[in-house]
Short mmCIF file of C-alpha atoms and ligand atoms in Angstrom, two decimals:
data_model
loop_
_atom_site.label_atom_id
_atom_site.label_comp_id
_atom_site.label_asym_id
_atom_site.label_seq_id
_atom_site.Cartn_x
_atom_site.Cartn_y
_atom_site.Cartn_z
CA MET A 1 14.37 -4.97 17.09
CA LYS A 2 13.29 -1.43 16.26
CA ASP A 3 13.05 -0.35 12.62
CA ASP A 4 15.85 2.18 13.06
CA GLU A 5 18.19 -0.59 14.25
CA VAL A 6 17.65 -2.89 11.26
CA VAL A 7 20.15 -1.19 8.96
CA GLY A 8 22.88 -0.96 11.60
CA ASN A 9 22.40 -4.56 12.71
CA PHE A 10 22.40 -5.76 9.09
CA GLN A 11 25.65 -3.92 8.36
CA GLU A 12 27.28 -5.43 11.44
CA LEU A 13 26.10 -8.94 10.51
CA VAL A 14 27.50 -8.58 6.98
CA SER A 15 30.88 -7.55 8.39
CA GLU A 16 30.88 -10.62 10.64
CA VAL A 17 30.07 -13.17 7.93
CA LEU A 18 31.98 -11.66 5.03
CA ILE A 19 35.35 -13.35 4.89
CA ARG A 20 35.68 -14.73 1.40
CA HIS A 21 34.88 -11.52 -0.49
CA SER A 22 36.62 -8.99 1.74
CA SER A 23 38.84 -7.69 -1.10
CA ILE A 24 37.50 -4.54 -2.78
CA LEU A 25 37.87 -6.33 -6.12
CA ASP A 26 35.70 -9.21 -4.92
CA CYS A 27 33.17 -6.76 -3.46
CA LEU A 28 32.90 -4.81 -6.70
CA SER A 29 32.55 -7.88 -8.90
CA LYS A 30 30.01 -9.57 -6.60
CA TYR A 31 28.04 -6.31 -6.33
CA GLN A 32 27.94 -6.01 -10.11
CA GLU A 33 26.96 -9.66 -10.47
CA SER A 34 24.13 -9.21 -7.96
CA THR A 35 22.78 -6.26 -9.98
CA ALA A 36 22.67 -8.45 -13.08
CA ARG A 37 20.95 -11.24 -11.12
CA VAL A 38 18.21 -8.87 -9.90
CA ASN A 39 17.61 -7.71 -13.47
CA ARG A 40 17.60 -11.30 -14.76
CA SER A 41 15.08 -12.40 -12.12
CA VAL A 42 12.71 -9.64 -13.27
CA ILE A 43 13.25 -10.56 -16.93
CA LYS A 44 12.60 -14.27 -16.20
CA THR A 45 9.32 -13.25 -14.58
CA VAL A 46 8.27 -11.93 -17.97
CA THR A 47 9.87 -14.51 -20.28
CA ASP A 48 9.54 -17.75 -18.26
CA CYS A 49 6.61 -17.35 -15.89
CA GLY A 50 4.59 -14.70 -17.68
CA CYS A 51 2.81 -13.41 -14.58
CA ILE A 52 3.79 -9.91 -15.68
CA SER A 53 4.46 -8.44 -19.10
CA ILE A 54 6.12 -5.26 -20.19
CA ASN A 55 4.45 -2.96 -22.66
CA ALA A 56 6.76 -0.01 -23.06
CA ASN A 57 6.49 3.03 -25.26
CA LYS A 58 7.52 6.65 -25.27
CA LYS A 59 6.57 8.39 -22.06
CA GLU A 60 3.91 11.01 -22.49
CA TYR A 61 3.96 13.74 -19.88
CA PRO A 62 0.48 15.00 -19.05
CA ASN A 63 -0.30 18.69 -18.96
CA THR A 64 -0.66 19.20 -15.24
CA GLU A 65 -0.08 22.21 -13.10
CA SER A 66 2.59 20.63 -10.93
CA LEU A 67 5.31 17.99 -11.12
CA LYS A 68 3.74 16.32 -8.09
CA ASP A 69 0.53 15.69 -10.05
CA CYS A 70 2.55 14.47 -13.03
CA SER A 71 3.84 11.43 -11.11
CA LYS A 72 0.26 10.19 -10.60
CA HIS A 73 -0.14 9.74 -14.35
CA MET A 74 3.18 8.04 -15.18
CA ASP A 75 3.15 4.40 -16.34
CA SER A 76 5.56 1.70 -15.06
CA HIS A 77 5.01 -0.24 -18.33
CA ILE A 78 4.28 -3.36 -16.23
CA LYS A 79 1.05 -5.24 -16.87
CA GLY A 80 -0.13 -7.89 -14.40
CA GLU A 81 1.12 -8.74 -10.93
CA LEU A 82 3.99 -10.82 -9.64
CA CYS A 83 2.98 -14.35 -8.67
CA GLU A 84 4.07 -15.63 -5.26
CA ASN A 85 7.02 -17.61 -6.66
CA CYS A 86 8.41 -14.73 -8.75
CA ARG A 87 7.96 -12.31 -5.86
CA GLU A 88 10.01 -14.67 -3.66
CA VAL A 89 12.79 -15.13 -6.25
CA ILE A 90 13.14 -11.37 -6.89
CA ALA A 91 13.13 -10.64 -3.14
CA GLU A 92 15.94 -13.17 -2.65
CA GLU A 93 18.04 -11.57 -5.41
CA ILE A 94 17.43 -8.07 -4.00
CA GLY A 95 18.49 -9.39 -0.59
CA LYS A 96 21.78 -10.69 -2.03
CA HIS A 97 22.24 -7.35 -3.76
CA LEU A 98 21.79 -5.56 -0.42
CA PHE A 99 24.36 -7.90 1.10
CA TYR A 100 27.03 -6.99 -1.46
CA LEU A 101 26.13 -3.29 -1.36
CA THR A 102 26.64 -3.44 2.41
CA ALA A 103 29.89 -5.34 1.98
CA LEU A 104 31.09 -2.59 -0.37
CA CYS A 105 30.16 0.03 2.25
CA ASN A 106 32.03 -1.93 4.92
CA THR A 107 35.14 -2.23 2.77
CA LEU A 108 35.13 1.54 2.10
CA ASP A 109 34.19 2.37 5.72
CA TYR A 110 30.77 3.91 5.07
CA ASP A 111 27.99 3.74 7.63
CA LEU A 112 24.81 2.71 5.81
CA LYS A 113 22.59 4.67 8.22
CA ASP A 114 24.59 7.82 7.39
CA LEU A 115 24.17 7.18 3.67
CA PHE A 116 20.41 6.69 4.06
CA GLY A 117 20.24 9.95 6.02
CA LEU A 118 22.30 11.89 3.47
CA GLU A 119 20.25 10.61 0.56
CA GLN A 120 16.98 11.31 2.36
CA LYS A 121 18.15 14.88 3.01
CA ARG A 122 19.14 15.28 -0.67
CA ILE A 123 15.76 14.01 -1.86
CA ASN A 124 13.92 16.29 0.57
CA THR A 125 15.96 19.26 -0.64
CA LEU A 126 15.49 18.56 -4.35
CA GLY A 127 11.91 17.30 -4.00
CA HIS A 128 10.15 17.00 -7.33
CA PHE A 129 13.07 18.59 -9.14
CA LEU A 130 14.91 15.30 -8.73
CA LEU A 131 14.03 13.95 -12.14
CA SER A 132 16.37 10.97 -12.34
ZN1 ZN B 1 5.47 -15.39 -11.85
#
């Protein structure tokens, strides 16, 4: 399977297996739940496993000549690295999140490849002025 077919094949597979949560209300609630589960899996990595920690403070923007250079100096606030187990758990939760995002797209008749293309075009247009 080519890389450019992965998204289309995934969206088709989701439409084939999604029977129980085909209602837009089920899609929305499962999508929201999956977002919370991704966040919780990251938090549990810090509070249960401890392989990473978070040391956050006010962001300081360096005096650089360009916004492009600025991104090289920004801190994620993460210290340490994910252990193999935590990496696997978070990947599984992100996968479920992608499933429900795709289900939402299917229910509203969006083509995921089109959305990726539109967003890529928007990012390319805005470039480093996209500060969100
Ligand atoms: Zn861990």
